PDB file of C-alpha atoms in Angstrom:
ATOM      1  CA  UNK A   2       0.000   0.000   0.000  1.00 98.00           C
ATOM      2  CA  UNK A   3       1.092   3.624  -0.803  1.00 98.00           C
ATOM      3  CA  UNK A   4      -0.003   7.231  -0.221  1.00 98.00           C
ATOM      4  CA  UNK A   5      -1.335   8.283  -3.314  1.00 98.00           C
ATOM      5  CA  UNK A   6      -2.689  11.722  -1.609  1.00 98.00           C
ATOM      6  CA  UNK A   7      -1.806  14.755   0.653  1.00 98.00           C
ATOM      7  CA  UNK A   8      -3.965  17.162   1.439  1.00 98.00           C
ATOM      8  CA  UNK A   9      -4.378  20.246   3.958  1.00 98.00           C
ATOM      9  CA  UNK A  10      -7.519  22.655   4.582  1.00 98.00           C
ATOM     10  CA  UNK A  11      -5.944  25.850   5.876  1.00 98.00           C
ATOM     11  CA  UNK A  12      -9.095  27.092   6.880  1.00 98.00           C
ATOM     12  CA  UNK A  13     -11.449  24.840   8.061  1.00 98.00           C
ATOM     13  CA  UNK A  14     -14.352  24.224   5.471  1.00 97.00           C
ATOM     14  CA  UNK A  15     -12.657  26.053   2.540  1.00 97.00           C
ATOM     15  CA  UNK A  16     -10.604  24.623  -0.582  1.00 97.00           C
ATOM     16  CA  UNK A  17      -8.681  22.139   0.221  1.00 97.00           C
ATOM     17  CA  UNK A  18      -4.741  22.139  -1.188  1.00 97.00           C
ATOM     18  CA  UNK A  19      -2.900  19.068  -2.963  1.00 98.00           C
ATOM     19  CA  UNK A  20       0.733  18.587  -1.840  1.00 98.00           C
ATOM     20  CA  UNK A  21       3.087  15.740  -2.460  1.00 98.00           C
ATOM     21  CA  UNK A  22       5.000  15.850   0.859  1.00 98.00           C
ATOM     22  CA  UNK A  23       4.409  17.184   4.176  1.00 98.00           C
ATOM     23  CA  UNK A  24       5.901  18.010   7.485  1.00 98.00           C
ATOM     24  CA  UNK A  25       3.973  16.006  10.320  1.00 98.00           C
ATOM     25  CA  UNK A  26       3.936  17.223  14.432  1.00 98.00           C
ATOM     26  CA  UNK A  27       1.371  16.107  16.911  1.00 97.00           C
ATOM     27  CA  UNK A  28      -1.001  18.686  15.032  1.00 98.00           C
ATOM     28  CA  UNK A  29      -0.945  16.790  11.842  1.00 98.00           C
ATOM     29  CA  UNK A  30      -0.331  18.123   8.816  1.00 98.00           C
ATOM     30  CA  UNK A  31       1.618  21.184   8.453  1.00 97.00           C
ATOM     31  CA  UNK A  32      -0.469  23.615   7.567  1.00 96.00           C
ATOM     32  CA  UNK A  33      -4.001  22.297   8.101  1.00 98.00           C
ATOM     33  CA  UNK A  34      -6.854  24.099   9.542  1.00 98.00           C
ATOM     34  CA  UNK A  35      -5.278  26.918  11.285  1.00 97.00           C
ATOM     35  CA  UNK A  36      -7.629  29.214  10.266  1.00 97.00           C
ATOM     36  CA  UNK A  37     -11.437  29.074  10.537  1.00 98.00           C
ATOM     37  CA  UNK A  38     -14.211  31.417   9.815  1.00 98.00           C
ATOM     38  CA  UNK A  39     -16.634  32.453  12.667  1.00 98.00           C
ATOM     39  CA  UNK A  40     -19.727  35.081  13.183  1.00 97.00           C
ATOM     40  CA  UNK A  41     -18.914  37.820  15.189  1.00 96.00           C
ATOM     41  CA  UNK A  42     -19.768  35.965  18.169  1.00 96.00           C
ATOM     42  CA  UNK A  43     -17.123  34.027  17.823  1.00 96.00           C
ATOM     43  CA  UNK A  44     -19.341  30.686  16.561  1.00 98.00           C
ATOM     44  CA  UNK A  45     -17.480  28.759  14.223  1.00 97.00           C
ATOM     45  CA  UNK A  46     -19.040  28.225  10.554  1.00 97.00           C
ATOM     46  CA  UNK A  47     -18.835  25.458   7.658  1.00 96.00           C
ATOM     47  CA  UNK A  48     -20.061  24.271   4.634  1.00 96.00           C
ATOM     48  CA  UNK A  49     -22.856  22.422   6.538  1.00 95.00           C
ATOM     49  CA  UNK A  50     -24.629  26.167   6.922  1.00 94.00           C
ATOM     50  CA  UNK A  51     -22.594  27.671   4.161  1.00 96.00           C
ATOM     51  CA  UNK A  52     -21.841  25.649   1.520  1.00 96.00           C
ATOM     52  CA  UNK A  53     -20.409  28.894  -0.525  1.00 96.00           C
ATOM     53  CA  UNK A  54     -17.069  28.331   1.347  1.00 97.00           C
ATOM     54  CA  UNK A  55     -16.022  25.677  -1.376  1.00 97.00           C
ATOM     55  CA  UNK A  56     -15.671  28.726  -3.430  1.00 97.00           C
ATOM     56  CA  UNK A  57     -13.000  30.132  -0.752  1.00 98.00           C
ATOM     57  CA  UNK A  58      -9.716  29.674  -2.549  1.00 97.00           C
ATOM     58  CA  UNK A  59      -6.623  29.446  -0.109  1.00 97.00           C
ATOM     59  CA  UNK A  60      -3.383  29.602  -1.174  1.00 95.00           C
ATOM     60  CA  UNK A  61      -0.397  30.243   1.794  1.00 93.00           C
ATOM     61  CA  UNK A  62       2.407  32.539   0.914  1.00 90.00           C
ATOM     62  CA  UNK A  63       4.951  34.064   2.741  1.00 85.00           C
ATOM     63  CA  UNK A  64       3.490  34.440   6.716  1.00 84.00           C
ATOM     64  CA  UNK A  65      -0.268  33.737   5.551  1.00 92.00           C
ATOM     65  CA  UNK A  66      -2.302  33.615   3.315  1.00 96.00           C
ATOM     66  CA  UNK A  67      -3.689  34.779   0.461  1.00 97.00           C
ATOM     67  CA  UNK A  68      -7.520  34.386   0.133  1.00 97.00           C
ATOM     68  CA  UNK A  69      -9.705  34.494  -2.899  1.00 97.00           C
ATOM     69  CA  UNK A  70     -13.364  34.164  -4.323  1.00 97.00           C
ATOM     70  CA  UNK A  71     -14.651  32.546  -7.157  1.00 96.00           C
ATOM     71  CA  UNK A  72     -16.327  35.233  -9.246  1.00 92.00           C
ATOM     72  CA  UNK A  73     -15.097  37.828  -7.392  1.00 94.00           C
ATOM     73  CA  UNK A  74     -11.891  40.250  -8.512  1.00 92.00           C
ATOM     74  CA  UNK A  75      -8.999  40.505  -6.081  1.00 91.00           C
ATOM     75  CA  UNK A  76      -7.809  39.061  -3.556  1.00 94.00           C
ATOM     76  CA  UNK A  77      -6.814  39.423   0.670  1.00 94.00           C
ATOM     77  CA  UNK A  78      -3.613  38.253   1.968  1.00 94.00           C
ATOM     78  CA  UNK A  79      -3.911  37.263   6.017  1.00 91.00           C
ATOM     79  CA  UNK A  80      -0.926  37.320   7.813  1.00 85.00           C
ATOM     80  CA  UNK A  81      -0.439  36.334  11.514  1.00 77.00           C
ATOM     81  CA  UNK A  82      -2.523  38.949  13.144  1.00 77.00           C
ATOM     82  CA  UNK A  83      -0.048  41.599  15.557  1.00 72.00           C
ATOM     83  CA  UNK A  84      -2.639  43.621  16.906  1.00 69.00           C
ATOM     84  CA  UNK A  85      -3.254  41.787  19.809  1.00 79.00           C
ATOM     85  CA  UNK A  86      -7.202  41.483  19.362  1.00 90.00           C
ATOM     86  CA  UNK A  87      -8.288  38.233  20.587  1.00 95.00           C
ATOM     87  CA  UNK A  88     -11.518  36.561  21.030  1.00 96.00           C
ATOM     88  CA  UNK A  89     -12.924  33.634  22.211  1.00 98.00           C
ATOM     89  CA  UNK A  90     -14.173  31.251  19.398  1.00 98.00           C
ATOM     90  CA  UNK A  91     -16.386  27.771  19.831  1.00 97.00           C
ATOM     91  CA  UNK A  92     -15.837  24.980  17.773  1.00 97.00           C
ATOM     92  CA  UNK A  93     -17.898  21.966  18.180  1.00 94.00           C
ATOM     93  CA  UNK A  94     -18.619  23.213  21.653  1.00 93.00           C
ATOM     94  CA  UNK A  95     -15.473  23.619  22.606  1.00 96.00           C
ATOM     95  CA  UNK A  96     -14.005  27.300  23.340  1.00 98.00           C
ATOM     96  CA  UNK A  97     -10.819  28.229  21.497  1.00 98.00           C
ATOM     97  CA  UNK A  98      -8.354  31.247  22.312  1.00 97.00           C
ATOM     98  CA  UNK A  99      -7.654  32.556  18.685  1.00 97.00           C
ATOM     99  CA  UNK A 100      -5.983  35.844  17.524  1.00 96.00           C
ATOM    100  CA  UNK A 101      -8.506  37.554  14.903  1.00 96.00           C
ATOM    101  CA  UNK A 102      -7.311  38.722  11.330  1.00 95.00           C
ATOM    102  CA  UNK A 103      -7.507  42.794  10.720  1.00 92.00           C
ATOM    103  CA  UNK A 104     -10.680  44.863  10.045  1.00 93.00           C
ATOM    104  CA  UNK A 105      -9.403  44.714   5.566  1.00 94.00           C
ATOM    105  CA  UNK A 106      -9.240  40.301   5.471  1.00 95.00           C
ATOM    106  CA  UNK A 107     -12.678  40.271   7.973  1.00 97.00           C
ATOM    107  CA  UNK A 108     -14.555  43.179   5.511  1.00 97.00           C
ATOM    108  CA  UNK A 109     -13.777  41.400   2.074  1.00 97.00           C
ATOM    109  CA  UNK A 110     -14.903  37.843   3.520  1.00 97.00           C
ATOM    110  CA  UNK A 111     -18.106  39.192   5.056  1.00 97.00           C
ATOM    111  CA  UNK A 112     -18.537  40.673   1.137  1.00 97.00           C
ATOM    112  CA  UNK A 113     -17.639  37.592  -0.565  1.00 97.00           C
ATOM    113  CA  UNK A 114     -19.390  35.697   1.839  1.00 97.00           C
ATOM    114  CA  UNK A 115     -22.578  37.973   2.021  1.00 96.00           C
ATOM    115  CA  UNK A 116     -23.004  37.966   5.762  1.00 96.00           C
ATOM    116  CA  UNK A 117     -20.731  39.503   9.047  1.00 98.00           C
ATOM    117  CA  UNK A 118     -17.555  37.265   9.332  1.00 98.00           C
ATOM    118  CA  UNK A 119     -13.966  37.362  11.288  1.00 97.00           C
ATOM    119  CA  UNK A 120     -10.611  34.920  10.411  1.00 98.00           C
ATOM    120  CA  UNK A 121      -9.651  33.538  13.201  1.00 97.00           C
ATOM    121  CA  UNK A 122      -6.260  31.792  14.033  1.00 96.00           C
ATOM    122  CA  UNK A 123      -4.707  29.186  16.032  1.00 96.00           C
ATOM    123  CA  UNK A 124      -1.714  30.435  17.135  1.00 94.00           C
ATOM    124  CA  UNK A 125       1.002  29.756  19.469  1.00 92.00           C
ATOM    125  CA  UNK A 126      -1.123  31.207  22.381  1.00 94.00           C
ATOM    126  CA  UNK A 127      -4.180  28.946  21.197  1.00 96.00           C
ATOM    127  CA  UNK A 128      -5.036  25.412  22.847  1.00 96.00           C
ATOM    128  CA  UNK A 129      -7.238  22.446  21.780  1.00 97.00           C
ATOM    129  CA  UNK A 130      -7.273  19.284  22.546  1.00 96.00           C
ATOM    130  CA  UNK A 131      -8.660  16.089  20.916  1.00 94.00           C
ATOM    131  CA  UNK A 132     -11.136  14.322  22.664  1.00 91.00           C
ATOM    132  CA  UNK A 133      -9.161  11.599  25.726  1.00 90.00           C
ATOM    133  CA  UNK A 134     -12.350   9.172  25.614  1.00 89.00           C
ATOM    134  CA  UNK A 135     -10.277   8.371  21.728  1.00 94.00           C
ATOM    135  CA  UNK A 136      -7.076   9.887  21.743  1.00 91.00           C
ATOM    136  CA  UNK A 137      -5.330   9.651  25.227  1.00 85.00           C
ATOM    137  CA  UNK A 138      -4.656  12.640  26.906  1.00 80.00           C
ATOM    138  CA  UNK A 139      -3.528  16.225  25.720  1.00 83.00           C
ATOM    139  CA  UNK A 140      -3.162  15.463  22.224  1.00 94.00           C
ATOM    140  CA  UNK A 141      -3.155  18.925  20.441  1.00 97.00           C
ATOM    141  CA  UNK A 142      -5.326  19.525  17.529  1.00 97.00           C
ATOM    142  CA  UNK A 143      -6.082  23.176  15.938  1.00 98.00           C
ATOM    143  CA  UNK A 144      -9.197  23.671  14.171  1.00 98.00           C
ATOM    144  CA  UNK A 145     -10.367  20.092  12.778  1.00 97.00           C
ATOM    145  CA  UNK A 146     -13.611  18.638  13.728  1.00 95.00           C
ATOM    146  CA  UNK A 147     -11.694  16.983  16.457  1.00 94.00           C
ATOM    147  CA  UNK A 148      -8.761  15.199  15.382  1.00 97.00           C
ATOM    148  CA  UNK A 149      -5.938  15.748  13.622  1.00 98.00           C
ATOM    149  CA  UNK A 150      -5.630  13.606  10.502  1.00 98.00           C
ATOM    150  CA  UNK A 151      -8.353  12.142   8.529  1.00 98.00           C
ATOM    151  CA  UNK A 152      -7.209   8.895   6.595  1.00 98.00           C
ATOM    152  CA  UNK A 153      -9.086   7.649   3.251  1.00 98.00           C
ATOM    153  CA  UNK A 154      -8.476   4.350   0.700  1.00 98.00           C
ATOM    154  CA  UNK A 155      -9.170   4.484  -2.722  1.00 98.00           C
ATOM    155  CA  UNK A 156     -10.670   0.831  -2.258  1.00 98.00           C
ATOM    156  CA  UNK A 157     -13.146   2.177  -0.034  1.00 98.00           C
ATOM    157  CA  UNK A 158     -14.485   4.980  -2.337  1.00 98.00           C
ATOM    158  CA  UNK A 159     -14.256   2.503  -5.303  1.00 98.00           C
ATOM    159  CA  UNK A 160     -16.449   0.210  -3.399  1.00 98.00           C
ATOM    160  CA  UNK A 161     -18.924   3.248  -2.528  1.00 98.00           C
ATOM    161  CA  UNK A 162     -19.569   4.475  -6.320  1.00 98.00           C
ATOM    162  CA  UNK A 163     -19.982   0.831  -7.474  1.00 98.00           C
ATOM    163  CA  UNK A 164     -22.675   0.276  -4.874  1.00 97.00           C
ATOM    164  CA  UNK A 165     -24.077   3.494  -6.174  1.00 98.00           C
ATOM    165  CA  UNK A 166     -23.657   3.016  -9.938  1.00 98.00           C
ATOM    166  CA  UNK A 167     -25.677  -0.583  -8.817  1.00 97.00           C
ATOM    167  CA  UNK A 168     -28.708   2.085  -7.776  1.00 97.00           C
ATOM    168  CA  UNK A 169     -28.154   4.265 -10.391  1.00 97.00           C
ATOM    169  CA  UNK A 170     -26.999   6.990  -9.128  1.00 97.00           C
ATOM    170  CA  UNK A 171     -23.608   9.325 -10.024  1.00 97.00           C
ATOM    171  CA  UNK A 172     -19.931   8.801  -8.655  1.00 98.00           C
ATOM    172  CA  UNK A 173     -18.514  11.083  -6.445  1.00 98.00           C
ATOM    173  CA  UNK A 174     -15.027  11.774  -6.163  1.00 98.00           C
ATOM    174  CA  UNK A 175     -12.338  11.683  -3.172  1.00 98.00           C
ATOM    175  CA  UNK A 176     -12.413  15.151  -2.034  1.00 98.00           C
ATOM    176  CA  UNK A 177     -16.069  14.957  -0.897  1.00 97.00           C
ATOM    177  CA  UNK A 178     -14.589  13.406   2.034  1.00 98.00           C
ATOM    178  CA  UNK A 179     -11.485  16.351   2.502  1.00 98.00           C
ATOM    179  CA  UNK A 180      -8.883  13.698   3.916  1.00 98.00           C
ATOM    180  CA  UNK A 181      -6.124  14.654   4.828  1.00 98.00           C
ATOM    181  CA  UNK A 182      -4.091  11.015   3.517  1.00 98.00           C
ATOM    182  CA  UNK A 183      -5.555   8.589   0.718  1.00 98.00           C
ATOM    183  CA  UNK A 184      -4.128   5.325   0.573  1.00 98.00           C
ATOM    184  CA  UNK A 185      -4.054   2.966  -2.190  1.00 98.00           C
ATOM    185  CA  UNK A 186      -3.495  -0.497  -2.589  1.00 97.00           C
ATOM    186  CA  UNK A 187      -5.732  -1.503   0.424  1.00 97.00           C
ATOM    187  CA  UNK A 188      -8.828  -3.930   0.637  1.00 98.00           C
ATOM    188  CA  UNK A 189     -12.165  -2.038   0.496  1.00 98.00           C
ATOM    189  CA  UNK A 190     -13.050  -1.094   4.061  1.00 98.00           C
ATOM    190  CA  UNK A 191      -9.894  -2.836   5.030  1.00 98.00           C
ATOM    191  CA  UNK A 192      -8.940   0.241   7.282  1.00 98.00           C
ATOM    192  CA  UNK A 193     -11.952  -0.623   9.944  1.00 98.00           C
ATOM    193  CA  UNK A 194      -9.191  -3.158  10.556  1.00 98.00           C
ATOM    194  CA  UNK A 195      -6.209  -1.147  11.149  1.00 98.00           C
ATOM    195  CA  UNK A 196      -5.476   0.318  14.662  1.00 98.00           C
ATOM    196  CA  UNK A 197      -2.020   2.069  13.750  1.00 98.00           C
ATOM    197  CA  UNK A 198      -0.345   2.284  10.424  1.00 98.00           C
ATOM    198  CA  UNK A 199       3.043   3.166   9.458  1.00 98.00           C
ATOM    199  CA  UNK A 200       3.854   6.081   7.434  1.00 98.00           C
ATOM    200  CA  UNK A 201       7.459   7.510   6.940  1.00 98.00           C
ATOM    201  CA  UNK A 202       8.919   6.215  10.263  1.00 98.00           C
ATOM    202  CA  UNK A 203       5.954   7.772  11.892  1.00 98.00           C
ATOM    203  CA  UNK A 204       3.177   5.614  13.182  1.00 98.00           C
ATOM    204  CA  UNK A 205      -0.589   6.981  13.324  1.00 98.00           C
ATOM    205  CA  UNK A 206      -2.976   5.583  15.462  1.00 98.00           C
ATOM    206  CA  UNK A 207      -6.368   5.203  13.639  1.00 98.00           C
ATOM    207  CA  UNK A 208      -8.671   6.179  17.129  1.00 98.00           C
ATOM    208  CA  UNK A 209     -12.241   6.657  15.562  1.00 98.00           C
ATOM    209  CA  UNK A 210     -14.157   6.260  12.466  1.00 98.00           C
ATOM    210  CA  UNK A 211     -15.661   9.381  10.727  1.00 98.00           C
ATOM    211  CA  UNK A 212     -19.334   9.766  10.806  1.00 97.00           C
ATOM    212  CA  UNK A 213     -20.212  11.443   7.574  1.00 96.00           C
ATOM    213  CA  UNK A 214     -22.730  14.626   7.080  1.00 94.00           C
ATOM    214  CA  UNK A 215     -24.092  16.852   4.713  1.00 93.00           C
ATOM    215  CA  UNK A 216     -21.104  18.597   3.368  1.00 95.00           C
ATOM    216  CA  UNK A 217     -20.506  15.031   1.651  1.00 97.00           C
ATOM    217  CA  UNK A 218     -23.350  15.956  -0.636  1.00 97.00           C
ATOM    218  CA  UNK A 219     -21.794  19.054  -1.954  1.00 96.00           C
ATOM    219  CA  UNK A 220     -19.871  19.940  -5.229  1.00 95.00           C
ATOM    220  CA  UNK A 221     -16.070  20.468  -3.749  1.00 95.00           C
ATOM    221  CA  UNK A 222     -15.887  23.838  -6.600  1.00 94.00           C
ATOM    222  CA  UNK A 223     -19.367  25.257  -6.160  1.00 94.00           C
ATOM    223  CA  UNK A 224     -21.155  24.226  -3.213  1.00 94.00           C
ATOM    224  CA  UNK A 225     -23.609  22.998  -4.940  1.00 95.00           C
ATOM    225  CA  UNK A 226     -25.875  20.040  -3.408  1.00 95.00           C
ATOM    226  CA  UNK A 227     -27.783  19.530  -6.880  1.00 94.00           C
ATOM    227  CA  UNK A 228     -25.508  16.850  -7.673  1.00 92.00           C
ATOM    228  CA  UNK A 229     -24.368  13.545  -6.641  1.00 96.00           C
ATOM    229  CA  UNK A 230     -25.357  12.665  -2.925  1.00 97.00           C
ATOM    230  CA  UNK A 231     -23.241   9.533  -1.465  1.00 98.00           C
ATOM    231  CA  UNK A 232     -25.383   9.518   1.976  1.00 97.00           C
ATOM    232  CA  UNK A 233     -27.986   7.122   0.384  1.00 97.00           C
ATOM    233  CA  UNK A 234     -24.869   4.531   0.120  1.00 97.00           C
ATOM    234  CA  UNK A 235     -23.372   5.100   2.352  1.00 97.00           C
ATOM    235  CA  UNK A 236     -26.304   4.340   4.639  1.00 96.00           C
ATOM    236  CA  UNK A 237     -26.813   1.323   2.628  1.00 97.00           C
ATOM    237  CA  UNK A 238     -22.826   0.285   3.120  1.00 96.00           C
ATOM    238  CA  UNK A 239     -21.502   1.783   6.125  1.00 97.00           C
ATOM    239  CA  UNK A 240     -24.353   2.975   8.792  1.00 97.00           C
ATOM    240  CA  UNK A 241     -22.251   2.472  12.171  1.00 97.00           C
ATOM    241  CA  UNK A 242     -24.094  -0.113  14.904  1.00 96.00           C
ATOM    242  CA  UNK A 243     -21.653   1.516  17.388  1.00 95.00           C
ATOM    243  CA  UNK A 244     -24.006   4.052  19.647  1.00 95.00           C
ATOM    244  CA  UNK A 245     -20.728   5.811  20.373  1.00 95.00           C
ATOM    245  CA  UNK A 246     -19.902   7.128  16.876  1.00 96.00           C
ATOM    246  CA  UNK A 247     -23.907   7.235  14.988  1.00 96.00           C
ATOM    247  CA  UNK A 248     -24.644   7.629  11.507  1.00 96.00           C
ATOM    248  CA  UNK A 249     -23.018   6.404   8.050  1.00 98.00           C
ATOM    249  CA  UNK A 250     -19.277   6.067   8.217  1.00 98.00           C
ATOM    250  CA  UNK A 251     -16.300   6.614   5.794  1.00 98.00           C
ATOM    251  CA  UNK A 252     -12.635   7.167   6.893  1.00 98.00           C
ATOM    252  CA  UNK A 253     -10.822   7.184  10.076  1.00 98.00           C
ATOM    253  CA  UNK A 254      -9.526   9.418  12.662  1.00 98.00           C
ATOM    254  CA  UNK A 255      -5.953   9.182  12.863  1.00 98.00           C
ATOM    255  CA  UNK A 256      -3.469  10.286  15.723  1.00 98.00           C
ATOM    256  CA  UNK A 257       0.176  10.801  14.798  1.00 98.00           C
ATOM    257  CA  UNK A 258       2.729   9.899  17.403  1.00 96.00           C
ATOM    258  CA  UNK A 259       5.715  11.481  16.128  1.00 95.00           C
ATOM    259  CA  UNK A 260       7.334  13.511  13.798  1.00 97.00           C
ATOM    260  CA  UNK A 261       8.532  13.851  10.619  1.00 98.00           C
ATOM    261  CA  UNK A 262       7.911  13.920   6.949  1.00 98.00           C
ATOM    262  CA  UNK A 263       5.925  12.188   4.406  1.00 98.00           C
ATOM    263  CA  UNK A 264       5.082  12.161   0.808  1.00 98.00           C
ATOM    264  CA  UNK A 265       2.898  10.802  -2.213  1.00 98.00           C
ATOM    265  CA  UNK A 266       4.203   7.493  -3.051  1.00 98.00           C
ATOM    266  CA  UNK A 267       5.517   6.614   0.384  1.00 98.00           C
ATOM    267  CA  UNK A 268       4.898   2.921   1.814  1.00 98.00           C
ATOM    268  CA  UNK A 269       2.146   2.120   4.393  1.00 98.00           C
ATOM    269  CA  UNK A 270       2.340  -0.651   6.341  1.00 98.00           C
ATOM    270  CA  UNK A 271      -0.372  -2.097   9.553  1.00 98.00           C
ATOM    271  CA  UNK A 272       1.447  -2.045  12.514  1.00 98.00           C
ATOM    272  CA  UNK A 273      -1.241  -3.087  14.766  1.00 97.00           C
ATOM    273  CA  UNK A 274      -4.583  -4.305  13.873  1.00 97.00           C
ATOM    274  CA  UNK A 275      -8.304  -4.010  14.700  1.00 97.00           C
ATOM    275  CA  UNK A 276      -9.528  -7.536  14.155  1.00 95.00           C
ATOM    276  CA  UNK A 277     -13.383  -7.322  15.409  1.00 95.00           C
ATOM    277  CA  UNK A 278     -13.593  -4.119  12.707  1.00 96.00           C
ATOM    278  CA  UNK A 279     -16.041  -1.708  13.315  1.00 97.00           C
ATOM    279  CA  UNK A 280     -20.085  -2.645  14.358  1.00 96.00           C
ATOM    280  CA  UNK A 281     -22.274  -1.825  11.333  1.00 97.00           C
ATOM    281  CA  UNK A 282     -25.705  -1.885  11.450  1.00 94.00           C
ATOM    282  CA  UNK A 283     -27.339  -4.664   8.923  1.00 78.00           C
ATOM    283  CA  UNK A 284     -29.437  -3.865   6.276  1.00 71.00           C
ATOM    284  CA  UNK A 285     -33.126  -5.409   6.832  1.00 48.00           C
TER     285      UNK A 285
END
């Protein structure tokens, strides 16, 4: 098995960015979600109630990064902010302290955007941690859903879009899922099986499966959810029987426990396995 994908999300719920190697720290990915939008309350927002951030272009350059709009002229570049404004934001219930981007970045995403919106940043004075009921204690994560690597097979989508050619309905492609590593050479759903893989010299502990939600039914370019929908298969495939983790699965959680580097084309090998799998719920 090989990597056949990297990818980061520099902010959270915007365009994701193809690389072919990557630096890797307890965070995960260099690079990945360490910025996030939020309403001026300091709530944190997505694709699930704004699916126009798949327009959001990010590209990093320099100390930040440069932000742009699909069908929209210019662009914003977001360094570190150095005014010292701060503000508590939430993500998935959990309060964050974040440094917030200048008054210029905040104005042209609320007008791209249409509504009142601040860039927030996890910085060195930020703290997070994933949850220790999966991933042990103080294990640092920035602004994912809640851990710090998401892990994908090609196998596994393969197996989705033949179930749903077999009811007629479209394919859907990889980033519809926004992993972070895509492995190929694997056994369709062959990961439920895998407790820590081996990637570079650095082993990642695969701690929890990834329930899946609406954003999977959106176009990755437009936002769109006119198109192909993979929740109907996936419920028929991969609804979880676990109470713990509810609702159709696909990909793993993955914690890295060291550092390092890795790259497209690098050699994955099971270090430990998961032989019971994960519970799915049978079809009636």
């Amino acid at each position: 098995m090989r990597v056949s994908e990297l990818n980061i999300y520099p902010v959270k719920s915007a365009r994701g960015i193809p690389l072919s190697a990557s630096a890797v720290d307890a965070f995960g990915l260099t690079g990945d979600r360490v910025a996030m939008l939020v309403k001026p309350d300091g709530m944190f927002i997505t694709q699930r109630e704004m699916p126009a951030l798949a327009r959001l272009n990010v590209h990093p350059e320099g100390d930040g990064l440069v932000l742009s709009y699909d069908g929209r002229d210019g662009s914003v570049h977001a360094v570190r902010p150095e005014n010292g404004r701060r503000q508590t934001v939430e993500v998935w219930k959990t309060p964050v302290d974040a440094a917030i981007c200048d008054d210029a970045v905040n104005a042209a995403l609320s007008d791209w955007l249409g509504q009142p919106v601040q860039l927030a940043v996890f910085d060195g004075a930020s703290h997070r941690t994933a949850s220790e009921d999966w991933a042990a204690s103080e294990t640092p994560v920035r602004f994912a859903d809640g851990y710090q690597i998401l892990v994908t097979t090609t196998a596994s989508l393969a197996a989705l879009n033949e179930n749903m050619a077999a009811n007629d309905e479209a394919p859907v492609g990889m980033d519809r899922f926004r992993p972070n590593i895509v492995i190929d050479g694997a056994e369709a759903w062959g990961e439920d099986r895998w407790a820590a893989i081996e990637i570079g010299g650095i082993r990642f502990d695969l701690v929890k499966p990834c329930s899946r939600c609406i954003m999977t039914t959106q176009d990755q370019r437009t936002g769109s959810r006119e198109g192909a929908n993979p929740m109907p298969a996936m419920g028929r495939l991969r609804m979880s029987g676990d109470r713990r983790v509810p609702g159709p699965l696909f990909g793993w959680n993955a914690v890295p426990r060291g550092n390092g580097r890795i790259a497209v084309g690098d050699a994955v090998r099971v270090l430990d396995g998961r032989p019971e799998g994960w519970a799915l719920k049978r079809r009636g």
